[in-house]
Structure formats: structure tokens, C-alpha cells
mmCIF file of C-alpha atoms in Angstrom:
data_model
loop_
_atom_site.group_PDB
_atom_site.id
_atom_site.type_symbol
_atom_site.label_atom_id
_atom_site.label_comp_id
_atom_site.label_asym_id
_atom_site.label_seq_id
_atom_site.Cartn_x
_atom_site.Cartn_y
_atom_site.Cartn_z
ATOM 1 C CA MET A 1388 -19.197 -33.037 32.054
ATOM 2 C CA PHE A 1389 -20.575 -29.976 33.082
ATOM 3 C CA GLU A 1390 -24.054 -29.340 33.655
ATOM 4 C CA SER A 1391 -26.120 -26.398 32.020
ATOM 5 C CA ARG A 1392 -28.344 -24.893 34.409
ATOM 6 C CA PRO A 1393 -30.323 -21.457 34.211
ATOM 7 C CA LYS A 1394 -28.583 -18.544 35.798
ATOM 8 C CA ARG A 1395 -30.417 -16.822 38.667
ATOM 9 C CA THR A 1396 -31.717 -13.943 38.720
ATOM 10 C CA LYS A 1397 -29.570 -11.889 41.199
ATOM 11 C CA ALA A 1398 -30.923 -8.943 43.922
ATOM 12 C CA ARG A 1399 -28.306 -6.798 45.645
ATOM 13 C CA ILE A 1400 -29.146 -5.748 48.842
ATOM 14 C CA GLU A 1401 -27.471 -3.107 50.652
ATOM 15 C CA ALA A 1402 -26.075 -4.424 54.439
ATOM 16 C CA GLU A 1403 -23.749 -3.281 57.308
ATOM 17 C CA LEU A 1404 -22.017 -6.167 58.173
ATOM 18 C CA TYR A 1405 -20.202 -5.659 61.591
ATOM 19 C CA LEU A 1406 -17.118 -8.210 61.954
ATOM 20 C CA ASP A 1407 -16.243 -9.848 65.271
ATOM 21 C CA ASP A 1408 -12.350 -8.536 64.531
ATOM 22 C CA GLY A 1409 -14.432 -4.887 65.573
ATOM 23 C CA SER A 1410 -14.573 -3.633 62.009
ATOM 24 C CA HIS A 1411 -17.794 -3.066 60.143
ATOM 25 C CA ILE A 1412 -18.145 -2.872 56.348
ATOM 26 C CA LEU A 1413 -21.200 -1.726 53.704
ATOM 27 C CA CYS A 1414 -21.418 -3.720 50.954
ATOM 28 C CA ARG A 1415 -23.634 -5.376 47.960
ATOM 29 C CA ILE A 1416 -24.745 -8.533 49.107
ATOM 30 C CA GLY A 1417 -26.020 -10.854 45.509
ATOM 31 C CA VAL A 1418 -29.454 -12.888 47.017
ATOM 32 C CA GLY A 1419 -31.747 -14.939 44.780
ATOM 33 C CA GLN A 1420 -35.511 -13.559 44.050
ATOM 34 C CA GLY A 1421 -37.334 -13.419 47.009
ATOM 35 C CA GLU A 1422 -34.861 -14.889 49.406
ATOM 36 C CA ARG A 1423 -33.485 -12.205 52.467
ATOM 37 C CA LEU A 1424 -30.336 -11.441 53.834
ATOM 38 C CA SER A 1425 -30.674 -13.591 56.623
ATOM 39 C CA ASP A 1426 -30.969 -16.410 53.898
ATOM 40 C CA ALA A 1427 -27.358 -15.401 52.127
ATOM 41 C CA LEU A 1428 -26.148 -15.673 56.152
ATOM 42 C CA ASN A 1429 -27.444 -19.175 56.263
ATOM 43 C CA ASP A 1430 -26.713 -21.342 53.877
ATOM 44 C CA GLU A 1431 -24.707 -24.056 53.179
ATOM 45 C CA ARG A 1432 -21.720 -21.391 52.454
ATOM 46 C CA GLN A 1433 -19.182 -20.892 54.072
ATOM 47 C CA PHE A 1434 -17.742 -17.989 52.875
ATOM 48 C CA LEU A 1435 -19.967 -14.824 51.237
ATOM 49 C CA PRO A 1436 -19.149 -13.152 48.804
ATOM 50 C CA VAL A 1437 -19.906 -9.356 48.709
ATOM 51 C CA GLU A 1438 -19.104 -6.404 46.945
ATOM 52 C CA THR A 1439 -17.811 -2.962 48.890
ATOM 53 C CA MET A 1440 -19.499 0.976 48.199
ATOM 54 C CA GLN A 1441 -16.188 1.110 46.176
ATOM 55 C CA GLY A 1442 -16.777 -1.567 43.933
ATOM 56 C CA GLN A 1443 -14.297 -4.448 45.269
ATOM 57 C CA VAL A 1444 -15.454 -8.042 45.744
ATOM 58 C CA ILE A 1445 -14.251 -9.302 48.836
ATOM 59 C CA ILE A 1446 -14.922 -13.140 50.010
ATOM 60 C CA LEU A 1447 -15.711 -13.673 53.298
ATOM 61 C CA ARG A 1448 -15.852 -16.481 56.288
ATOM 62 C CA LYS A 1449 -19.208 -16.180 57.627
ATOM 63 C CA THR A 1450 -17.999 -17.266 60.832
ATOM 64 C CA THR A 1451 -16.460 -14.315 60.987
ATOM 65 C CA ILE A 1452 -19.577 -11.588 61.376
ATOM 66 C CA ALA A 1453 -20.799 -10.655 64.030
ATOM 67 C CA LYS A 1454 -24.165 -8.799 62.822
ATOM 68 C CA ALA A 1455 -25.820 -8.060 59.947
ATOM 69 C CA VAL A 1456 -27.970 -4.868 59.529
ATOM 70 C CA GLN A 1457 -29.775 -4.698 56.174
ATOM 71 C CA LEU A 1458 -30.197 -0.875 55.411
ATOM 72 C CA ASP A 1459 -33.196 -0.641 53.465
ATOM 73 C CA GLN A 1460 -34.904 -2.413 56.473
ATOM 74 C CA LYS A 1461 -37.091 -0.241 58.480
ATOM 75 C CA MET A 1462 -35.900 0.931 61.423
ATOM 76 C CA GLU A 1463 -38.136 -0.861 64.965
ATOM 77 C CA ASN A 1464 -39.069 2.037 66.142
ATOM 78 C CA ALA A 1465 -40.122 3.693 62.500
ATOM 79 C CA ASN A 1466 -43.525 5.018 64.033
ATOM 80 C CA ALA A 1467 -42.598 5.442 67.848
ATOM 81 C CA THR A 1468 -42.929 8.983 68.981
ATOM 82 C CA ASP A 1469 -42.470 8.364 72.690
ATOM 83 C CA PRO A 1470 -38.412 9.790 72.815
ATOM 84 C CA PHE A 1471 -36.549 6.762 75.430
ATOM 85 C CA GLU A 1472 -38.432 4.202 72.836
ATOM 86 C CA ILE A 1473 -36.898 6.059 69.652
ATOM 87 C CA LEU A 1474 -33.506 6.011 71.500
ATOM 88 C CA GLY A 1475 -33.838 2.544 72.862
ATOM 89 C CA VAL A 1476 -33.191 3.684 76.341
ATOM 90 C CA PRO A 1477 -35.840 3.330 79.497
ATOM 91 C CA ARG A 1478 -36.966 5.942 81.319
ATOM 92 C CA ASN A 1479 -34.582 6.221 84.375
ATOM 93 C CA VAL A 1480 -31.573 6.074 82.835
ATOM 94 C CA SER A 1481 -28.523 7.422 83.795
ATOM 95 C CA ASP A 1482 -27.112 10.706 82.228
ATOM 96 C CA ASP A 1483 -23.815 8.901 81.105
ATOM 97 C CA ASP A 1484 -26.215 5.981 79.207
ATOM 98 C CA LEU A 1485 -28.339 8.401 77.870
ATOM 99 C CA ASN A 1486 -25.574 9.868 76.343
ATOM 100 C CA HIS A 1487 -23.646 6.852 75.506
ATOM 101 C CA ALA A 1488 -27.056 5.351 73.489
ATOM 102 C CA TYR A 1489 -27.442 8.739 71.833
ATOM 103 C CA ARG A 1490 -23.761 8.966 70.239
ATOM 104 C CA GLY A 1491 -24.137 5.756 69.103
ATOM 105 C CA LEU A 1492 -27.499 6.240 67.516
ATOM 106 C CA CYS A 1493 -25.812 9.106 65.543
ATOM 107 C CA HIS A 1494 -22.294 7.248 64.703
ATOM 108 C CA ALA A 1495 -24.798 4.248 63.207
ATOM 109 C CA ASN A 1496 -26.805 6.583 61.611
ATOM 110 C CA HIS A 1497 -25.264 9.410 60.267
ATOM 111 C CA PRO A 1498 -25.589 10.381 56.794
ATOM 112 C CA ASP A 1499 -22.499 11.461 56.177
ATOM 113 C CA LYS A 1500 -21.368 7.551 56.472
ATOM 114 C CA LEU A 1501 -23.436 6.811 54.040
ATOM 115 C CA LEU A 1502 -22.509 9.468 51.623
ATOM 116 C CA ALA A 1503 -18.995 8.736 51.741
ATOM 117 C CA ALA A 1504 -19.332 4.928 51.629
ATOM 118 C CA GLY A 1505 -21.952 5.666 48.098
ATOM 119 C CA MET A 1506 -24.703 4.102 49.154
ATOM 120 C CA SER A 1507 -27.855 5.459 46.929
ATOM 121 C CA GLN A 1508 -30.164 8.513 48.074
ATOM 122 C CA GLN A 1509 -32.886 6.503 49.013
ATOM 123 C CA PHE A 1510 -30.287 5.697 52.181
ATOM 124 C CA VAL A 1511 -28.753 8.686 52.804
ATOM 125 C CA GLU A 1512 -32.606 10.267 52.790
ATOM 126 C CA MET A 1513 -33.745 7.839 54.973
ATOM 127 C CA ALA A 1514 -30.567 8.248 57.424
ATOM 128 C CA THR A 1515 -30.816 12.133 57.077
ATOM 129 C CA SER A 1516 -34.963 10.987 58.176
ATOM 130 C CA GLN A 1517 -33.330 9.074 61.173
ATOM 131 C CA MET A 1518 -31.153 11.302 62.740
ATOM 132 C CA ALA A 1519 -33.448 14.155 62.442
ATOM 133 C CA ARG A 1520 -35.544 11.446 64.497
ATOM 134 C CA ILE A 1521 -32.750 10.691 67.073
ATOM 135 C CA ASN A 1522 -31.190 14.858 68.082
ATOM 136 C CA ASP A 1523 -35.540 15.819 68.513
ATOM 137 C CA ALA A 1524 -35.773 12.573 70.624
ATOM 138 C CA TYR A 1525 -32.198 13.053 72.330
ATOM 139 C CA GLU A 1526 -33.034 17.255 72.835
ATOM 140 C CA ARG A 1527 -36.676 16.005 73.893
ATOM 141 C CA ILE A 1528 -35.389 13.900 76.958
ATOM 142 C CA ARG A 1529 -32.209 16.377 77.552
ATOM 143 C CA SER A 1530 -35.993 19.482 78.342
ATOM 144 C CA LEU A 1531 -37.704 16.992 79.762
ATOM 145 C CA ARG A 1532 -34.892 16.958 82.801
ATOM 146 C CA LYS A 1533 -34.232 20.827 82.591
ATOM 147 C CA GLN A 1534 -37.719 20.891 83.248
ATOM 148 C CA GLU A 1535 -37.750 18.564 85.839
ATOM 149 C CA HIS A 1536 -34.350 19.423 88.036
ATOM 150 C CA GLU A 1537 -35.383 22.875 88.246
ATOM 151 C CA ALA A 1538 -39.283 22.074 89.499
ATOM 152 C CA ALA A 1539 -37.185 20.117 92.299
ATOM 153 C CA LEU A 1540 -35.325 23.046 93.461
#
């Protein structure tokens, strides 16, 4: 009546899920060995079990997930040295848009957020390093703008 099949070994991926209601969840998602986060999100199941950083298991309907960010992935701009590239803004960005981009990156990458969520020290260190890069890039752009403004006077 019941078939016995071998249990698959699961790896756990730490991720931040942004839901369609505007909320987000820091969680761990079980995936098969060699599978990626995208495999778990795109398989045939309609629901996805996730473990919150507090250890609570919740079952999410996949259609409620608007965006998923794997926390141990390398940042696209990890090797960038150009401050505009680091912040992901064009060179002609307005001061308001620059401030908005900077604040958004600070919110998304702040190490205290990961520490409070119980993330591993590796992720906290990665976020600390990323925040230093973000702060440096922002200050370099602000300094450049100040020099350009003073030269124009």
C-alpha cells in the first residue's frame, strides 16, 4: 500500500522572501542536493515549506512570493570599484534618487537586520563588508558632487 522510497538529503538555503503584500521573511528553504533556490520555487508544488529564523515552519503559497533573494549569493557588483555601479545608479542620478538608492541598499544590507534574525556569522560578516562598500561609494559620490559644485562657483 505504501511505497518505501529513500529519503532525499536536503540542503538548507538561507533566503529573504518578499511577499506580494509588501512584507518579507528571512528563512531557510530545504532543497535537494545540487538544487538551487530557483528549483524549489519553480517545481510543481503549489506550496513551499520554509523555516523562519526563529525555527517556526510555515507553508507559503508560491504565488504570494514576489521576489526571492538567496543570502549567500555573491552580489552582482561585488568586484565593482565605480561608486555609481556599486550603488546601481546612473552617473546623472539626482540627489534625491541617489539618497533613495542609498537608503534602500542600507535597509537591505544592514548587518543588524541579519543578526537580529539569527543568521549565521558568515552572513553578518558579508553584510558588514557590503555596508562598508555602500557607505564608501555614497561618500565618494557626495564628495565628487561637492567638488563639482565648488568648481562651478
